[in-house]
Amino acid sequence: MLEGIKVVEYATYMAAPGAGAILRDWGADVVKIEPPGGDPVRLFFRTIGTDLQDNPVFDFDNRGKKSIIVDTSKDEGQEIIRKLVADADVFLTNVRPGGLERSGLDYDSLKSLNPKLVYCSLTGYGLQGPDADRPGFDIASFWSRTGVARLTVPKGEELFANRTAFGDHTTSMSAAAGICAALVEAGRTGKGRLVEASLFRAGLYALGSDFAIQLMFDRVASTKPRHDQNVPITNFFQTSDGAWICLVSRQGEVDWGPICRAIDREDLIEDPRFTSAKGRRKHRAEVVDIIDEGFAKYTKDEIAERLDAQSLAWAPVQTLAEVAKDPQAHAAGAIVQTPSAKGDGSTYPSPASPVRFPGADDGPKGPSPAPGEHTRDVMGALGYSEAQIADMIEDGTIKVG
């Protein structure tokens, strides 16, 4: 879908590289500019004492890209970026605004070189306001400051961290969508624009339904334990063989009867305590106990058959080990074979990008690059001579892999 689109990615860590990886899966040509020490995520496993050549965390966000290493603290390094941007379609960065402005790599400076450039800035908190230049990480900007961390934890329990890059990759999806929208406009008008994505705004959107309630009514319900749910039949229940099932009821009163039939409690279908949502809420602890008792009579497979027979919405609560073997994950294209960085032609399974385009090549376009693997080729394509490249290697402006 994005074949012929040139992306210059001046970013490290996960959120912005994740957006670049989505664009690359969808066909864009992505040149990743790394600092002299390489993207810090390359060290993700080394810091815990392993020496894996395949780094699934780095590889996931950087598969198929070209890597060049440039010291952008040097004037010559900044000039290399300007040359790359001159005929690019997209510039993607998570460098803080102050640093970009000091380097002459801010939006106003680069759009003068390339009016059709789509310039995506991905930051912790956006480009305006008192925290525009504050460092941002997903556990801070996406998880904590937005209220997600506090609202996710049941009332009275201690806070806990989000999982690795959960907020980063939610923001990656929003940034990729914004870039694609701006590319559509640029194709129509010939003019690019600034695309502003942030962990903070993506987190607020991800929590948007609750945030909308807060903004309207100046309050929002806390997250409650199972026996205290306002809608107790939308809940989690355990089977006789230890599996947990997420049961989801539809709006209105249509599912109480089917649930009673699924757990072999038809005697409760017309019980006046439970026939209305208001009644079930009043007696919610008792409702949960009744369904707990019903689920505990059946294995996971048995209750699954009974729930399906009543056309109820449900899902197993799975571990990632179980998801990796889930036939639906494979049928949905959610797991793709990615070329190994070993260069031996082998592949390994990895998460797919978030959207499928049936019939299109929307998967990994190659392995993740070695640090500076493509520096020499990219510099040559920009018109630098072998002598100039050698001089810049000598003075540390660039490194080759």
XYZ file of C-alpha atoms in Angstrom:
401
model
C 0.000 0.000 0.000
C 2.866 2.397 0.760
C 5.302 1.221 -1.903
C 7.356 4.191 -3.114
C 6.901 6.155 0.137
C 10.228 7.195 1.664
C 10.405 7.503 5.451
C 13.286 8.969 7.425
C 13.070 7.741 11.015
C 15.124 9.733 13.498
C 14.027 7.900 16.632
C 14.969 5.407 19.336
C 13.188 3.193 21.862
C 9.735 1.919 20.880
C 6.799 4.224 20.158
C 8.153 6.058 17.098
C 10.134 3.046 15.768
C 6.936 1.022 16.195
C 5.129 3.446 13.895
C 8.001 3.172 11.417
C 7.759 -0.619 11.536
C 4.044 -0.493 10.698
C 4.764 1.761 7.717
C 7.554 -0.589 6.597
C 5.311 -3.654 6.839
C 2.867 -1.783 4.626
C 5.535 -1.186 1.990
C 7.289 2.083 2.797
C 11.080 2.371 2.510
C 12.331 3.294 6.010
C 15.808 4.604 6.785
C 16.486 4.499 10.526
C 18.997 7.051 11.828
C 20.711 5.757 14.971
C 23.081 7.578 17.345
C 26.740 6.481 17.583
C 25.921 3.982 20.335
C 22.956 2.557 18.432
C 19.326 2.461 19.509
C 19.355 1.668 23.264
C 16.725 -1.056 22.750
C 19.439 -3.079 21.006
C 20.755 -3.654 24.552
C 17.398 -4.889 25.924
C 18.565 -8.460 26.511
C 22.245 -7.757 26.993
C 21.419 -5.746 30.108
C 19.952 -8.871 31.704
C 22.976 -10.994 30.879
C 22.036 -12.734 27.640
C 23.799 -12.660 24.285
C 21.016 -13.348 21.793
C 21.591 -12.400 18.176
C 17.849 -12.187 17.623
C 16.372 -9.551 19.910
C 12.593 -9.918 19.514
C 11.890 -6.602 21.246
C 14.157 -4.588 18.934
C 13.370 -6.719 15.886
C 9.609 -6.216 16.268
C 9.940 -2.427 15.931
C 12.687 -2.345 13.314
C 12.248 -5.261 10.910
C 12.923 -4.473 7.287
C 14.446 -1.026 7.893
C 17.798 0.320 6.755
C 20.118 1.476 9.534
C 22.597 4.309 9.357
C 24.590 5.655 12.284
C 25.040 9.410 12.350
C 26.377 11.709 15.055
C 23.817 14.489 14.863
C 25.675 16.591 17.417
C 27.997 17.470 14.524
C 27.036 19.958 11.826
C 27.941 17.403 9.170
C 25.597 14.873 10.776
C 22.718 17.332 10.749
C 23.405 18.051 7.097
C 23.103 14.331 6.292
C 19.589 14.339 7.756
C 18.663 17.384 5.683
C 19.863 15.630 2.542
C 17.778 12.574 3.413
C 14.711 14.717 4.078
C 15.018 16.685 0.835
C 13.225 14.002 -1.203
C 11.504 12.052 1.589
C 7.772 11.730 2.068
C 7.831 11.324 5.848
C 10.104 12.418 8.673
C 9.359 10.528 11.908
C 11.034 11.508 15.164
C 10.739 11.214 18.921
C 13.564 13.635 19.691
C 12.370 16.316 22.061
C 11.314 19.607 20.418
C 14.056 21.697 22.018
C 16.815 19.486 20.661
C 15.303 19.462 17.178
C 15.041 23.240 17.118
C 18.639 23.675 18.262
C 19.775 21.318 15.501
C 17.698 22.990 12.811
C 15.671 19.800 12.392
C 12.329 21.150 13.593
C 9.271 21.201 11.351
C 9.604 24.798 10.163
C 13.242 24.246 9.175
C 12.656 21.008 7.271
C 9.436 21.993 5.496
C 11.367 24.816 3.825
C 13.562 22.112 2.251
C 10.630 19.903 1.275
C 7.124 21.451 1.230
C 5.432 18.053 0.687
C 7.065 16.540 3.778
C 4.817 14.858 6.342
C 6.639 15.558 9.595
C 5.538 13.357 12.520
C 6.639 14.377 15.986
C 5.990 11.701 18.616
C 6.592 12.952 22.144
C 5.518 12.304 25.697
C 3.158 15.259 26.052
C 2.782 17.063 22.721
C 4.417 20.152 21.275
C 2.740 22.833 23.355
C 2.310 23.536 27.041
C 4.659 23.548 30.042
C 5.662 19.901 29.565
C 6.301 19.950 25.820
C 10.022 19.310 26.331
C 9.649 16.873 29.232
C 10.995 13.323 28.663
C 8.210 10.835 28.042
C 7.982 7.082 28.571
C 4.869 4.964 28.317
C 4.718 4.038 32.014
C 4.830 7.742 32.900
C 3.129 9.642 30.080
C 0.631 7.024 28.822
C -0.017 4.872 31.889
C 0.364 7.139 34.903
C -0.374 10.732 34.024
C -3.477 9.933 31.961
C -5.194 8.155 34.859
C -5.005 4.707 33.253
C -2.825 3.322 36.062
C -5.057 4.578 38.849
C -8.334 3.587 37.182
C -7.124 0.119 36.180
C -6.277 -0.922 39.726
C -9.276 -1.971 41.843
C -10.041 0.533 44.573
C -7.790 0.123 47.600
C -5.124 -1.988 45.914
C -1.548 -0.952 45.161
C -0.542 0.431 41.784
C 1.289 -1.761 39.283
C 3.245 -1.094 36.088
C 1.930 -1.649 32.582
C 3.489 -4.349 30.422
C 6.472 -3.712 28.149
C 5.740 -0.952 25.605
C 1.954 -1.312 25.943
C 1.469 2.455 25.762
C 4.256 2.835 23.223
C 2.619 0.515 20.720
C -0.843 1.994 21.229
C 0.771 5.320 20.331
C 2.602 3.701 17.389
C -0.762 2.796 15.878
C -2.119 6.324 16.302
C 1.025 7.866 14.802
C 0.939 5.531 11.785
C -2.718 6.419 11.205
C -1.969 10.141 11.421
C 0.935 9.814 8.994
C -1.233 7.951 6.494
C -3.964 10.603 6.729
C -1.404 13.356 6.094
C 0.034 11.389 3.141
C -3.439 11.275 1.596
C -3.673 15.050 1.938
C -0.161 15.563 0.568
C -1.015 13.405 -2.434
C -4.064 15.533 -3.085
C -2.583 18.994 -2.452
C 1.180 18.581 -2.843
C 1.649 20.030 0.642
C 2.790 18.188 3.730
C 1.966 19.000 7.315
C 3.004 18.530 10.914
C 1.542 15.423 12.570
C 1.664 15.596 16.360
C 1.343 12.308 18.267
C 1.968 11.847 21.963
C 1.855 9.102 24.560
C -0.316 11.349 26.733
C -2.988 12.022 24.120
C -3.050 8.393 22.938
C -3.533 7.267 26.534
C -6.434 9.656 27.015
C -8.056 8.373 23.830
C -7.531 4.744 24.839
C -9.345 5.594 28.080
C -11.735 7.822 26.158
C -15.089 6.349 27.208
C -14.285 6.770 30.904
C -12.692 10.164 30.273
C -15.836 11.289 28.432
C -17.913 10.328 31.483
C -15.500 12.216 33.738
C -15.669 15.334 31.580
C -19.467 15.244 31.425
C -20.314 14.351 35.039
C -17.109 15.265 36.906
C -16.808 11.722 38.255
C -16.246 8.179 37.068
C -16.787 4.802 38.689
C -13.755 3.034 40.112
C -12.659 -0.404 38.992
C -14.327 -2.918 41.273
C -13.657 -6.524 42.317
C -15.746 -9.308 40.795
C -18.444 -9.417 43.481
C -18.997 -5.661 43.336
C -19.533 -5.178 39.591
C -22.399 -2.886 38.559
C -23.223 -5.415 35.834
C -22.371 -8.648 37.637
C -23.119 -10.905 34.662
C -20.351 -9.220 32.673
C -17.555 -10.736 34.647
C -14.951 -13.471 35.034
C -15.821 -16.995 36.148
C -13.681 -20.085 36.783
C -14.378 -23.587 35.494
C -13.861 -26.899 37.262
C -10.479 -27.405 35.566
C -9.146 -23.995 36.650
C -9.735 -22.006 33.451
C -11.110 -18.471 33.609
C -13.828 -17.313 31.247
C -14.778 -13.717 30.424
C -18.567 -13.549 30.062
C -20.055 -10.500 28.331
C -23.727 -9.570 28.513
C -25.401 -7.389 25.917
C -27.355 -4.254 26.693
C -30.814 -4.717 28.170
C -32.308 -7.905 29.627
C -31.721 -10.427 26.842
C -28.931 -12.498 28.401
C -30.101 -13.407 31.899
C -32.239 -16.296 30.676
C -29.548 -17.748 28.403
C -26.994 -17.543 31.221
C -29.336 -19.412 33.546
C -29.838 -22.101 30.922
C -26.081 -22.369 30.292
C -25.400 -23.086 33.988
C -28.474 -25.308 34.381
C -30.370 -22.879 36.621
C -33.588 -22.366 34.667
C -35.356 -21.981 38.034
C -33.823 -18.500 38.339
C -34.960 -17.115 34.967
C -38.118 -15.554 36.416
C -36.733 -14.883 39.892
C -37.822 -11.265 40.611
C -34.487 -10.511 42.290
C -32.605 -11.038 39.046
C -34.934 -10.307 36.115
C -33.865 -6.654 35.794
C -30.483 -4.985 35.613
C -31.406 -2.946 38.671
C -32.236 -6.092 40.612
C -29.057 -7.859 39.589
C -27.052 -4.829 40.621
C -28.750 -4.793 44.032
C -28.023 -8.490 44.515
C -24.737 -8.505 42.604
C -22.687 -10.507 45.092
C -25.338 -13.228 45.111
C -25.486 -13.211 41.292
C -21.729 -13.760 41.093
C -21.888 -16.585 43.638
C -24.664 -18.292 41.643
C -22.756 -18.102 38.361
C -19.527 -19.144 40.097
C -21.293 -22.258 41.340
C -22.691 -22.951 37.872
C -19.343 -22.588 36.082
C -17.605 -24.738 38.699
C -19.703 -27.729 37.593
C -18.178 -27.783 34.107
C -14.777 -27.945 32.457
C -13.653 -25.232 30.116
C -14.657 -27.243 27.058
C -18.019 -28.152 28.549
C -18.964 -24.596 29.516
C -17.760 -23.324 26.126
C -20.209 -25.658 24.402
C -23.045 -24.598 26.698
C -22.338 -20.866 26.258
C -22.202 -21.221 22.481
C -25.489 -23.143 22.501
C -27.088 -20.061 24.109
C -25.383 -17.627 21.673
C -23.637 -15.863 24.552
C -20.549 -13.714 24.080
C -17.512 -15.016 25.936
C -13.774 -15.550 25.631
C -11.163 -17.596 27.440
C -8.763 -15.623 29.624
C -5.499 -16.821 28.114
C -1.817 -16.633 28.882
C 0.484 -15.474 26.079
C 1.712 -19.069 25.833
C -1.854 -20.094 25.053
C -2.316 -17.214 22.599
C 0.789 -18.332 20.716
C -0.955 -21.673 20.057
C -4.436 -20.230 19.494
C -5.547 -21.213 15.963
C -7.531 -17.983 15.699
C -4.383 -15.904 16.211
C -2.834 -17.645 13.213
C -6.019 -17.533 11.119
C -6.349 -13.792 11.766
C -2.777 -13.241 10.569
C -1.781 -11.879 13.974
C 1.460 -13.906 13.990
C 3.882 -13.587 11.085
C 7.181 -15.210 10.182
C 9.994 -12.673 10.375
C 13.419 -13.115 8.735
C 16.133 -13.636 11.308
C 18.916 -11.109 11.789
C 21.355 -14.054 11.648
C 21.223 -13.826 7.862
C 20.949 -17.591 7.434
C 17.528 -17.513 5.783
C 15.727 -18.684 8.907
C 12.574 -17.091 10.250
C 10.846 -16.871 13.596
C 7.301 -15.941 14.666
C 6.561 -12.348 15.648
C 3.466 -10.167 16.133
C 1.942 -8.771 12.948
C 1.154 -5.107 12.372
C -2.322 -4.129 13.631
C -4.283 -4.106 10.361
C -4.638 -6.781 7.693
C -4.956 -6.055 3.964
C -6.209 -9.325 2.445
C -4.380 -10.169 -0.758
C -1.583 -7.664 -0.119
C 1.975 -8.146 1.088
C 1.428 -6.557 4.485
C 4.006 -8.488 6.521
C 7.697 -8.129 7.400
C 9.918 -7.011 4.528
C 13.169 -8.270 5.996
C 15.150 -8.699 9.214
C 16.056 -5.906 11.577
C 19.295 -4.233 10.501
C 22.669 -4.420 12.201
C 23.835 -1.056 13.589
C 24.946 1.083 10.648
C 24.481 -1.806 8.225
C 23.333 0.493 5.431
C 25.327 3.635 6.226
C 27.710 3.318 3.297
C 24.969 2.520 0.756
C 22.678 5.320 1.906
C 25.527 7.850 1.950
C 26.506 6.823 -1.568
C 22.931 7.244 -2.755
C 22.968 10.778 -1.316
C 25.925 11.600 -3.556
C 28.785 11.379 -1.085
C 32.040 10.112 -2.586
C 34.071 7.270 -1.137
C 36.649 9.800 0.043
C 33.997 11.886 1.813
C 32.540 8.795 3.426
C 35.979 7.730 4.614
C 36.640 11.173 6.088
C 33.319 11.148 7.980
C 34.032 7.666 9.318
C 37.441 8.885 10.453
C 36.080 11.927 12.307
C 33.167 9.992 13.844
C 30.336 11.695 11.994
C 29.112 8.333 10.715
C 29.709 4.661 11.463
C 29.340 1.686 9.180
C 28.193 -1.795 10.174
